[in-house]
mmCIF file with all atom_site columns, C-alpha atoms in Angstrom:
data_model
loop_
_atom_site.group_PDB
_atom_site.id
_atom_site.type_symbol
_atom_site.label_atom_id
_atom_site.label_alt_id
_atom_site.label_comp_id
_atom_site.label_asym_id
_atom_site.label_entity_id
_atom_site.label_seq_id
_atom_site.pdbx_PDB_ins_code
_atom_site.Cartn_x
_atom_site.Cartn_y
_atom_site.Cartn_z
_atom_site.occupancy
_atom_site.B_iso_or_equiv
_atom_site.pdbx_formal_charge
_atom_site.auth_seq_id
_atom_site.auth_comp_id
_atom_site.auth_asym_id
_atom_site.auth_atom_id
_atom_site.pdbx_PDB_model_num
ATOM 1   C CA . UNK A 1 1   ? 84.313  114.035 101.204 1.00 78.00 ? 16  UNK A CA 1
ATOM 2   C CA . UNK A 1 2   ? 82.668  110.595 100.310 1.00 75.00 ? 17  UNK A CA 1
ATOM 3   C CA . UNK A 1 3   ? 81.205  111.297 97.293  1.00 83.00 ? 18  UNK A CA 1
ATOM 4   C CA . UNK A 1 4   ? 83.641  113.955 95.856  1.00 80.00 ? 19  UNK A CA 1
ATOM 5   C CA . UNK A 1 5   ? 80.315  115.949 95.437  1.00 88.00 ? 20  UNK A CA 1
ATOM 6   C CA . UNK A 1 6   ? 79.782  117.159 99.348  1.00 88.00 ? 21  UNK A CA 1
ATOM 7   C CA . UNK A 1 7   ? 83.065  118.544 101.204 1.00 86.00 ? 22  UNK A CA 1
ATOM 8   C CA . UNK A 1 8   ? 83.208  119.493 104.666 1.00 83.00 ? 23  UNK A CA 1
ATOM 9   C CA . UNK A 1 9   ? 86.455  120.930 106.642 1.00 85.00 ? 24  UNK A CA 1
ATOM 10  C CA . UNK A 1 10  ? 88.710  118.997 108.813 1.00 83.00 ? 25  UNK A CA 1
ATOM 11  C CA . UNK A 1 11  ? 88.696  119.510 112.718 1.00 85.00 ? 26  UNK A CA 1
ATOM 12  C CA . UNK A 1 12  ? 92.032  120.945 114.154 1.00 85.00 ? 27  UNK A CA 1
ATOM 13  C CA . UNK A 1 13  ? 94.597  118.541 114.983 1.00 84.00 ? 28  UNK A CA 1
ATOM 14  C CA . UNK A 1 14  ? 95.415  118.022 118.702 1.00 83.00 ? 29  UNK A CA 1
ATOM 15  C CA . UNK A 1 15  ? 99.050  116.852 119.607 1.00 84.00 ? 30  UNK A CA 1
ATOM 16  C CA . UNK A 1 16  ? 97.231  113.727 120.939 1.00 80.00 ? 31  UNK A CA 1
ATOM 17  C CA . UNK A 1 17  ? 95.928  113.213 117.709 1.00 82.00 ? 32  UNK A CA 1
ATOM 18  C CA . UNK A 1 18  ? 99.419  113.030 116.286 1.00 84.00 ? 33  UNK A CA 1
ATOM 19  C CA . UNK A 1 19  ? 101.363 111.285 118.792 1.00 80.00 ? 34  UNK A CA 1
ATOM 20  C CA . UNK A 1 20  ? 98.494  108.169 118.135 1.00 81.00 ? 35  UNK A CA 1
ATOM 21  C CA . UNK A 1 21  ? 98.752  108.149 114.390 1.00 83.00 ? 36  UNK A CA 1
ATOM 22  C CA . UNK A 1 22  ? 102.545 107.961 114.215 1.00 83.00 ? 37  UNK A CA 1
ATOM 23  C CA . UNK A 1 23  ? 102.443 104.535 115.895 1.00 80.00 ? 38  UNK A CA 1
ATOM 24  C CA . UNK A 1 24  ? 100.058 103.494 112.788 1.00 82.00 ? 39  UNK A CA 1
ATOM 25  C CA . UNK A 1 25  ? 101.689 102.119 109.694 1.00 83.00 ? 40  UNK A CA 1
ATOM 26  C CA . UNK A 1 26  ? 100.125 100.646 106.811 1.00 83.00 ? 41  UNK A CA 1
ATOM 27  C CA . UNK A 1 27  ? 97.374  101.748 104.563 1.00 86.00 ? 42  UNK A CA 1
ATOM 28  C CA . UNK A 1 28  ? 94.093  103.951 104.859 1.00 86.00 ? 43  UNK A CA 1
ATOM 29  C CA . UNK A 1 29  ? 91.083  101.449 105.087 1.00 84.00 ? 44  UNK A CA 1
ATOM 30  C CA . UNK A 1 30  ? 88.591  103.772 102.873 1.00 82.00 ? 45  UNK A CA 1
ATOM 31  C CA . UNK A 1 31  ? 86.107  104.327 105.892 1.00 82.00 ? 46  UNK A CA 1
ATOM 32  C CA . UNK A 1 32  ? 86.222  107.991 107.878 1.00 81.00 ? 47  UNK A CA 1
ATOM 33  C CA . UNK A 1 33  ? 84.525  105.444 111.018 1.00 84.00 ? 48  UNK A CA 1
ATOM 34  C CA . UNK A 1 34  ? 86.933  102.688 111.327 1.00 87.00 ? 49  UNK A CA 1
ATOM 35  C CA . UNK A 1 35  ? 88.510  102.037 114.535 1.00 85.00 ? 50  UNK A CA 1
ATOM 36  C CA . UNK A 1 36  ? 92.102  101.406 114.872 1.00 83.00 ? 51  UNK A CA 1
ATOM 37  C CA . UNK A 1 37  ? 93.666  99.258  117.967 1.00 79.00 ? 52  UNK A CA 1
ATOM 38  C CA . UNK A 1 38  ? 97.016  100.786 119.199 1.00 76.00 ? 53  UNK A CA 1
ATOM 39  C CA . UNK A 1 39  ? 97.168  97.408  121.575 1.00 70.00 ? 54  UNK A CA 1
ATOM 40  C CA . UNK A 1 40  ? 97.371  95.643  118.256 1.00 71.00 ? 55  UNK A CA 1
ATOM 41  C CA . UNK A 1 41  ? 100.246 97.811  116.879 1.00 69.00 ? 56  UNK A CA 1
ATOM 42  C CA . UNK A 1 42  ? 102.122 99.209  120.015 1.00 68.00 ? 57  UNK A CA 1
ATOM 43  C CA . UNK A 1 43  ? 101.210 97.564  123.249 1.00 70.00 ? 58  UNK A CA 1
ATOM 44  C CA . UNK A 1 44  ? 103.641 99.911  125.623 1.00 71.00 ? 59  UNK A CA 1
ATOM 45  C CA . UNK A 1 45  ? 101.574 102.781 124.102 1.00 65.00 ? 60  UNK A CA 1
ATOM 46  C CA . UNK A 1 46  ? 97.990  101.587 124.877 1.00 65.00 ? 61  UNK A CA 1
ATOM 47  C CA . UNK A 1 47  ? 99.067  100.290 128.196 1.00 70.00 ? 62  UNK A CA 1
ATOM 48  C CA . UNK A 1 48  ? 100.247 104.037 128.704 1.00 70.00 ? 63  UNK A CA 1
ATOM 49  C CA . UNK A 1 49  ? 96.424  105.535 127.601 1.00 67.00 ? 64  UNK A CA 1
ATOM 50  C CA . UNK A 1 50  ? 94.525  103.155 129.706 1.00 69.00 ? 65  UNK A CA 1
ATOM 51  C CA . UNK A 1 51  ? 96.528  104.323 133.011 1.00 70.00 ? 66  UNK A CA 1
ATOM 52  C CA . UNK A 1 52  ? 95.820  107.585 132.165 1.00 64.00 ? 67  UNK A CA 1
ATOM 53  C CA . UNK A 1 53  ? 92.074  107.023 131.596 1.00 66.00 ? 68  UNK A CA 1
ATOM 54  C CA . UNK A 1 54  ? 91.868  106.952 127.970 1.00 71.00 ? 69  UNK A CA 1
ATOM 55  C CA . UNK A 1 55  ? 90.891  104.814 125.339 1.00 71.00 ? 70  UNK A CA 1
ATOM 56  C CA . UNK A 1 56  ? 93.648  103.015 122.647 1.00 71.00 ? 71  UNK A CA 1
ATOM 57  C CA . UNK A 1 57  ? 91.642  103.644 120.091 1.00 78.00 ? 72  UNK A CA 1
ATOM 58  C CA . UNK A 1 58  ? 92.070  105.811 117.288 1.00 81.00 ? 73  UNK A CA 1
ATOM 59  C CA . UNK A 1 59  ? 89.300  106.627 114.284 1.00 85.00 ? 74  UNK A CA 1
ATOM 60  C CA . UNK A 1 60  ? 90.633  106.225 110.706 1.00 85.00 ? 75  UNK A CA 1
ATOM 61  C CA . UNK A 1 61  ? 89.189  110.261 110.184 1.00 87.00 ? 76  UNK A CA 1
ATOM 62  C CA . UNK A 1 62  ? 91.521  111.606 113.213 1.00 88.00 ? 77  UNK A CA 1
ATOM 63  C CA . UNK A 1 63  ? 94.650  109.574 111.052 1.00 87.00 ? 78  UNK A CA 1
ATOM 64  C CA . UNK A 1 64  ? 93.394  111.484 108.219 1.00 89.00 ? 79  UNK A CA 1
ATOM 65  C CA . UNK A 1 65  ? 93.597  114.752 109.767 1.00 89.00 ? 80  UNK A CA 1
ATOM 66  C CA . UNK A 1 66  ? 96.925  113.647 111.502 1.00 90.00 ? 81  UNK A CA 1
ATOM 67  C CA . UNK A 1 67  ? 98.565  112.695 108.341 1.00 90.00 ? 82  UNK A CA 1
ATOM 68  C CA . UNK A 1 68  ? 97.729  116.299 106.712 1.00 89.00 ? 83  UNK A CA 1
ATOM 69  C CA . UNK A 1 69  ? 99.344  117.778 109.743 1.00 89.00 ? 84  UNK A CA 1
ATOM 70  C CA . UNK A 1 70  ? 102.113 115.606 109.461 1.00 88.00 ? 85  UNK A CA 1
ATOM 71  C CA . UNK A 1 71  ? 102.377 116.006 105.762 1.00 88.00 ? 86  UNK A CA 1
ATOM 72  C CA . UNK A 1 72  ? 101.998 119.842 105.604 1.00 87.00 ? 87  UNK A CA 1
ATOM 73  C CA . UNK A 1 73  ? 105.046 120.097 108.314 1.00 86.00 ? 88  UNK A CA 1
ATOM 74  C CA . UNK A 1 74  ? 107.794 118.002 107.042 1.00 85.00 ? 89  UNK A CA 1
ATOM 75  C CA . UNK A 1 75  ? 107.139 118.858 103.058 1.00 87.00 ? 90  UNK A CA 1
ATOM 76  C CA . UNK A 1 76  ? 104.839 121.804 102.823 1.00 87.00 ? 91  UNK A CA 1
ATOM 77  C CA . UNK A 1 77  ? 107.093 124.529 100.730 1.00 90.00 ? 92  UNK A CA 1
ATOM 78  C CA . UNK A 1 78  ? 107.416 127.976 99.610  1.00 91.00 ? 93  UNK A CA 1
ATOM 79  C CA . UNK A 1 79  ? 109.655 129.520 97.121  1.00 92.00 ? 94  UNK A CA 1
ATOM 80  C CA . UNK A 1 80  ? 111.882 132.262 98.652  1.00 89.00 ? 95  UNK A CA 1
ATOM 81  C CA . UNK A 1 81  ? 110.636 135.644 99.277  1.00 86.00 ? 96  UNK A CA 1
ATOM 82  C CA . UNK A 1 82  ? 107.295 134.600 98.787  1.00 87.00 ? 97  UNK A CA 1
ATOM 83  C CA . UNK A 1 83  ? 106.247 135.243 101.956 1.00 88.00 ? 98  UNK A CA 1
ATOM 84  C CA . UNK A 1 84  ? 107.589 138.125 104.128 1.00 86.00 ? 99  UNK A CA 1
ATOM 85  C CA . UNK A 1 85  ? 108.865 138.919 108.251 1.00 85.00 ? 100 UNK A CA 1
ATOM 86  C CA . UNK A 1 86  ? 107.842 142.396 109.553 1.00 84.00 ? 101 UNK A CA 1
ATOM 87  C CA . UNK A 1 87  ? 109.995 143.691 112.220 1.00 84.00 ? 102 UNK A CA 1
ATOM 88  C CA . UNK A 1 88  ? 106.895 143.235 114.797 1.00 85.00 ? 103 UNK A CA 1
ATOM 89  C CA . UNK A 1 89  ? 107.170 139.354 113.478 1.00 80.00 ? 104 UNK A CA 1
ATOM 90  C CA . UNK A 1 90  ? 104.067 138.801 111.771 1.00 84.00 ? 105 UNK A CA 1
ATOM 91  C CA . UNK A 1 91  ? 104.496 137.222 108.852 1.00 84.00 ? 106 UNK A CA 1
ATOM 92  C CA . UNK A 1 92  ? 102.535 138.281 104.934 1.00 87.00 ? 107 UNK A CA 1
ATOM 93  C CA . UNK A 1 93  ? 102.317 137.145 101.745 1.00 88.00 ? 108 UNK A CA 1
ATOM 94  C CA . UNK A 1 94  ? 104.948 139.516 99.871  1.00 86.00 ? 109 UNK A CA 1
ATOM 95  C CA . UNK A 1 95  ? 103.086 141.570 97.350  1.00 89.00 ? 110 UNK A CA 1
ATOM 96  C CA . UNK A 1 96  ? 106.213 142.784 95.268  1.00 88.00 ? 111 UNK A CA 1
ATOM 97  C CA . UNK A 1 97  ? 107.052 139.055 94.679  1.00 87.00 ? 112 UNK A CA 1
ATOM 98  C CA . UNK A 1 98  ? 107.530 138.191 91.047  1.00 89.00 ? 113 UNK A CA 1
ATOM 99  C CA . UNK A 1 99  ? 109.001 134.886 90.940  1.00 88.00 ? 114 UNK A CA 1
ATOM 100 C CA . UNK A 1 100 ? 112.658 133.268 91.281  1.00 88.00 ? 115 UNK A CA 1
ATOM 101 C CA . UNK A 1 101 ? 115.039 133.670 88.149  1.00 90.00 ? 116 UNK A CA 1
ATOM 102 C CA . UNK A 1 102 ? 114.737 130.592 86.204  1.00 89.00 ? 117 UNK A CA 1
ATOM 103 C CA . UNK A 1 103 ? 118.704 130.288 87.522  1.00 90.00 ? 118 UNK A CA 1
ATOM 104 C CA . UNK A 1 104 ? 117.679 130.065 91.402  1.00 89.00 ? 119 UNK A CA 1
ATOM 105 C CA . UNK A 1 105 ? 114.714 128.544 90.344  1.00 89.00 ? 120 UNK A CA 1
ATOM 106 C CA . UNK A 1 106 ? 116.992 125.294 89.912  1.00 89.00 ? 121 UNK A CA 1
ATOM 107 C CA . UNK A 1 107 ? 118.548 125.527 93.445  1.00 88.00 ? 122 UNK A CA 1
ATOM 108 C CA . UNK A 1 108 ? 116.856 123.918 96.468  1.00 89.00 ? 123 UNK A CA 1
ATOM 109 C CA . UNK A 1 109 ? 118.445 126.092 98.672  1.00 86.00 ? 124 UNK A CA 1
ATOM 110 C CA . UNK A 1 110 ? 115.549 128.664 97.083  1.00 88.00 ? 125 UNK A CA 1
ATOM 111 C CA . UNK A 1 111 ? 113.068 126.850 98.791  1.00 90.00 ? 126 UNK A CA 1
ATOM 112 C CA . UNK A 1 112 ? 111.983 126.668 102.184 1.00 88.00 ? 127 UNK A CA 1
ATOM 113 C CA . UNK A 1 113 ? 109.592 124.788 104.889 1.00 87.00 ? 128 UNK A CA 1
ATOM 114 C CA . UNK A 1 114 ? 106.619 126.549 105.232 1.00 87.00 ? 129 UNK A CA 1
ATOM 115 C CA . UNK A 1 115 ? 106.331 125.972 109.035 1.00 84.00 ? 130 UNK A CA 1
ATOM 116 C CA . UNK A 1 116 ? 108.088 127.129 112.012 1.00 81.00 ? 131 UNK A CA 1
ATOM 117 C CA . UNK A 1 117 ? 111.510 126.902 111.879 1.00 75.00 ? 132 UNK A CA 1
ATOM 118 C CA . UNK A 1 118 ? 113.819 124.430 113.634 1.00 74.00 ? 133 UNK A CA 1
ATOM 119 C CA . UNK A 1 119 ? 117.455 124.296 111.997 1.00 68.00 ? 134 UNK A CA 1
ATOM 120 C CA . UNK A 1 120 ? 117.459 127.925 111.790 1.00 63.00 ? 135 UNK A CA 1
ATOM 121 C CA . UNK A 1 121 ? 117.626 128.603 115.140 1.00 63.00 ? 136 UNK A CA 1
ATOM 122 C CA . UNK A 1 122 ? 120.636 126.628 115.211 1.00 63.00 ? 137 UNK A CA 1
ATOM 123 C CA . UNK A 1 123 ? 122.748 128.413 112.843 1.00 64.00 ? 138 UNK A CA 1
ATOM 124 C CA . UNK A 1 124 ? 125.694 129.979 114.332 1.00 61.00 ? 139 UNK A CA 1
ATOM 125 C CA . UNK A 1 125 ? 126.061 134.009 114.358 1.00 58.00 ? 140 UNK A CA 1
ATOM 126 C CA . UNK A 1 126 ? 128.060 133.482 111.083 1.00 58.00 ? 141 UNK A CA 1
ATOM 127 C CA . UNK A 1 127 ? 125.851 131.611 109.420 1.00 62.00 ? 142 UNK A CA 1
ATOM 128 C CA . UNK A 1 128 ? 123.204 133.929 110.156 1.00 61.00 ? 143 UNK A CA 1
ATOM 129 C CA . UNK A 1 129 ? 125.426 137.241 108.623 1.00 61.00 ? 144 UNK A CA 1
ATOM 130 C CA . UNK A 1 130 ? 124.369 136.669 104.942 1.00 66.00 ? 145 UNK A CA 1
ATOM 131 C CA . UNK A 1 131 ? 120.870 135.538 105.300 1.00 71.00 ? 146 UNK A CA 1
ATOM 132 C CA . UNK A 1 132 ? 118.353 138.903 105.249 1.00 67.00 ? 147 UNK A CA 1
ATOM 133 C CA . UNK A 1 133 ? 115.816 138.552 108.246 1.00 66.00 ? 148 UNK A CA 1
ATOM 134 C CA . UNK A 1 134 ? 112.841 139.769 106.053 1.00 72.00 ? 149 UNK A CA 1
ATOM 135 C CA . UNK A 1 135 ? 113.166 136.831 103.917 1.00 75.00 ? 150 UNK A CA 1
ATOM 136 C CA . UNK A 1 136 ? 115.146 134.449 104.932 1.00 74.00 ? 151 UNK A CA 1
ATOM 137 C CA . UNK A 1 137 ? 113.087 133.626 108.331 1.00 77.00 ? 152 UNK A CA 1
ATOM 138 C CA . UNK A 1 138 ? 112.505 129.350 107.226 1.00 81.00 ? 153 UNK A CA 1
ATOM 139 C CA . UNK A 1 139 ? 114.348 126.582 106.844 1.00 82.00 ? 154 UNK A CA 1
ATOM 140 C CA . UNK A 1 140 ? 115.683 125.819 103.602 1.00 83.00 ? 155 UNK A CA 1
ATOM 141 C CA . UNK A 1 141 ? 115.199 122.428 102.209 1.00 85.00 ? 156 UNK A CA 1
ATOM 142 C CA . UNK A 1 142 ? 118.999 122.028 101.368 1.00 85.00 ? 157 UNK A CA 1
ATOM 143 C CA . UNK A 1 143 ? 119.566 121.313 104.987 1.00 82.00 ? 158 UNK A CA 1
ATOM 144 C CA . UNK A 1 144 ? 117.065 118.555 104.958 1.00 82.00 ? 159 UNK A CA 1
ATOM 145 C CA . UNK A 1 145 ? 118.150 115.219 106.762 1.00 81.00 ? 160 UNK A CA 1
ATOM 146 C CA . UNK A 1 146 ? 118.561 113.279 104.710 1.00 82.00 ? 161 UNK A CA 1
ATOM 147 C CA . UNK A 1 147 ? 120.154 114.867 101.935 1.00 84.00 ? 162 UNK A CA 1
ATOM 148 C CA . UNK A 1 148 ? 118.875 114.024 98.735  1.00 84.00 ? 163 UNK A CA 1
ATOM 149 C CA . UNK A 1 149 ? 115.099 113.880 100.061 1.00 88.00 ? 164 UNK A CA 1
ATOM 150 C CA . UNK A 1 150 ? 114.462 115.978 97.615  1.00 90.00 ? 165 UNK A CA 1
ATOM 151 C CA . UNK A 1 151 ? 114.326 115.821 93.552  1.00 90.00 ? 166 UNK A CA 1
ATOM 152 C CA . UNK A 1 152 ? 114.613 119.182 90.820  1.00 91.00 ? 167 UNK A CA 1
ATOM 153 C CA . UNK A 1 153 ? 113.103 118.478 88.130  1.00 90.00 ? 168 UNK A CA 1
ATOM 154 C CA . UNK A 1 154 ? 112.493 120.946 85.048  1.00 90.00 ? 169 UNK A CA 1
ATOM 155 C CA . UNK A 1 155 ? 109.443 119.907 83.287  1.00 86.00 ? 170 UNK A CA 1
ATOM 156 C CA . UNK A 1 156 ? 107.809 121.658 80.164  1.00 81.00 ? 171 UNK A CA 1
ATOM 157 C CA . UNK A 1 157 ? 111.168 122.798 78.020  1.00 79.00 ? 172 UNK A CA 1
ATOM 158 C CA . UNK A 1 158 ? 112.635 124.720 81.110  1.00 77.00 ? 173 UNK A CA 1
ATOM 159 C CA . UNK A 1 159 ? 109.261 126.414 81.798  1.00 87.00 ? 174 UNK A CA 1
ATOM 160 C CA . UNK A 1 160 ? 108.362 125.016 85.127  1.00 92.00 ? 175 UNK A CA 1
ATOM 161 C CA . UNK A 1 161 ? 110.564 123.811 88.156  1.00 93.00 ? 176 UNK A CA 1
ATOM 162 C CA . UNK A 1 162 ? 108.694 120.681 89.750  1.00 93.00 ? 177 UNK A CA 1
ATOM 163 C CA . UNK A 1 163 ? 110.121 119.422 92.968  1.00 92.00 ? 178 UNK A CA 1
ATOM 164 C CA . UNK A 1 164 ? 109.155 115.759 94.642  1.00 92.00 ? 179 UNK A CA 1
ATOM 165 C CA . UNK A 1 165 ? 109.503 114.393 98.185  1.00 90.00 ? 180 UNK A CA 1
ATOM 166 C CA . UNK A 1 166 ? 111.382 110.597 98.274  1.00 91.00 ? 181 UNK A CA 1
ATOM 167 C CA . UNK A 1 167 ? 110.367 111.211 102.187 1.00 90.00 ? 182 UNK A CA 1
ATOM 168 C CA . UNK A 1 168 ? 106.486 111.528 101.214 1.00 89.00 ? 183 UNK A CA 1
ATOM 169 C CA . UNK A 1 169 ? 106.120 109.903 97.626  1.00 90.00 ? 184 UNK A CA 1
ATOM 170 C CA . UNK A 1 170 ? 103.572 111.404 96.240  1.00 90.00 ? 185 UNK A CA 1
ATOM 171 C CA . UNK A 1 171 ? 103.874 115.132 96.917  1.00 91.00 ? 186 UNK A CA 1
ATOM 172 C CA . UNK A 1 172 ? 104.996 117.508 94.208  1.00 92.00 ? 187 UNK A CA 1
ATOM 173 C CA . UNK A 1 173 ? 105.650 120.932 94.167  1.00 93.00 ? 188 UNK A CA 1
ATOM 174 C CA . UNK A 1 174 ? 105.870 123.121 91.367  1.00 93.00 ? 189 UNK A CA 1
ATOM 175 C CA . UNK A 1 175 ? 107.059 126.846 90.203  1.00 93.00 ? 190 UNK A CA 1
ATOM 176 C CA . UNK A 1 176 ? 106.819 128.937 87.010  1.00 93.00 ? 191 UNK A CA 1
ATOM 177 C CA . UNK A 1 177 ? 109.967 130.910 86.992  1.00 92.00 ? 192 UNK A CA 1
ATOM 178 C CA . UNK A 1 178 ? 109.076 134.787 86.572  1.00 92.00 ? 193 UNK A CA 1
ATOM 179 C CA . UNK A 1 179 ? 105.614 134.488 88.242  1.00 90.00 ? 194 UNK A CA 1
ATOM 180 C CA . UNK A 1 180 ? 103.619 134.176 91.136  1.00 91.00 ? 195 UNK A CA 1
ATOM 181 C CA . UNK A 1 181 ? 102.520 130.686 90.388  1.00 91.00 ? 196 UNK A CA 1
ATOM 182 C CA . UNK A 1 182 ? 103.481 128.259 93.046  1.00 92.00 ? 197 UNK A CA 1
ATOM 183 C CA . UNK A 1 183 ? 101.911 125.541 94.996  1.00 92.00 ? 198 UNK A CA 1
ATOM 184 C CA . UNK A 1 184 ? 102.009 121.760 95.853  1.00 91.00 ? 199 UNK A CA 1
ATOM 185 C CA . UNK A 1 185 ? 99.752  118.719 96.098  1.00 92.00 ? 200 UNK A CA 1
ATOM 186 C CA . UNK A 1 186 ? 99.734  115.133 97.467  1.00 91.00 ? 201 UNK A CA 1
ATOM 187 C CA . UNK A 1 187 ? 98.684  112.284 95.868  1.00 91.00 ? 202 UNK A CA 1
ATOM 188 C CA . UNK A 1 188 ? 99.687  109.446 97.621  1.00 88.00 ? 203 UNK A CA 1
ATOM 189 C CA . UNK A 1 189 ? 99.181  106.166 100.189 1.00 88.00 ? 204 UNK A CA 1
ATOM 190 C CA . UNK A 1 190 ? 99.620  108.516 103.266 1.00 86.00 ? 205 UNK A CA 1
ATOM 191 C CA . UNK A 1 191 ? 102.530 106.465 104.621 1.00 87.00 ? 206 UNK A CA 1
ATOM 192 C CA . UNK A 1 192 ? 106.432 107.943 105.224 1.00 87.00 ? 207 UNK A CA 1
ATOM 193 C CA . UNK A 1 193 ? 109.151 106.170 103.336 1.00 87.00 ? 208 UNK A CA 1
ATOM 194 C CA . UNK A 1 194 ? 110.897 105.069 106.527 1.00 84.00 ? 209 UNK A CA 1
ATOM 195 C CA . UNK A 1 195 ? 113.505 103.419 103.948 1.00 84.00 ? 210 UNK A CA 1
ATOM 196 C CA . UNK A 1 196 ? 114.789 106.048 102.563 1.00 84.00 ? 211 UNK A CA 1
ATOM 197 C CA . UNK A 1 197 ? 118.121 106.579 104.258 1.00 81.00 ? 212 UNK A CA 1
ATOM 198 C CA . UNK A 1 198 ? 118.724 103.018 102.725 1.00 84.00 ? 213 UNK A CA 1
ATOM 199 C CA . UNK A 1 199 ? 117.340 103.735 99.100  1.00 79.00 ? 214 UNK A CA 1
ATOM 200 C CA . UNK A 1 200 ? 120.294 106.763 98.858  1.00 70.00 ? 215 UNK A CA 1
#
């Protein structure tokens, strides 16, 4: 939107798209039309574009719609057992779900990515023997690199369970223990604190 009045939907991302706007760094502009210059932030990279026909250039709206992507990967989250693995492999939002205990509410190991999973995949046989397949089909944000990304916080007398990402300042997620109410937001600059294996 431009006016916060009139909203229109984002095009897809392409992996194009992303590749370009992790070379940017440094702070939206404010205008969807605004032209960004890879040769003025990665010169290897545009050289690489113009041999292959295409221009370094890269619109401040196609960041936008990069950053989402890139945003809704690495931090988008899901309480566990909210969502549910059929044996064909389609995946549903679990209808019997009532909420985590206030108890495993606190643990970040009840939490998971809510994108395809990477780490799993690597987990030995063993590791695998206590997890149930119906549920337990994500990657669980205790295994994030680096650890401590994450902050638990308890907000409201106990009431609420409100977890941030150091990685992406600016996005909280939040759970009522007990209920179906979940979700997350981002309010932020759009740019990944790269520092953060120093800041720990």
């Amino acid at each position: 939107s431009l006016n916060c009045l009139d909203w229109s939907l984002l095009t897809p991302t392409s992996k194009e798209m992303l590749e370009l706007a992790e070379q940017l760094k440094g702070r939206f502009q404010g205008y969807p039309s605004f032209e960004y210059n890879l040769a003025d932030v990665n010169a290897e990279a545009a050289a690489r574009l113009t041999e292959g026909g295409k221009e370094p250039v890269i619109k401040e709206e196609a960041r936008l719609i990069a950053t989402i992507e890139q945003i809704d990967r690495a931090v988008g989250v899901v309480p566990r057992g909210a969502f549910v693995k059929t044996p064909l492999g389609s995946v549903h939002e679990n209808r019997y779900f009532e909420g985590l205990s206030l108890l495993e509410a606190k643990k970040l190991s009840s939490y998971f990515h809510f994108t395809e999973p990477v780490n799993l995949k690597n987990k030995t046989l063993l590791e695998k023997a206590d997890l149930d397949p119906s549920t337990d089909f994500l990657d669980s944000l205790e295994h994030d690199i680096p650890r401590g990304s994450w902050s638990i916080q308890l907000e409201m007398g106990g009431t609420v369970v409100v977890l941030r990402s150091l990685l992406w300042l600016g996005l909280t997620f939040y759970h009522v223990p007990m209920t179906k109410q979940f979700g997350y937001i981002y309010f932020g600059t759009g740019e990944k604190n790269l520092d953060l294996p120093f800041m720990l």
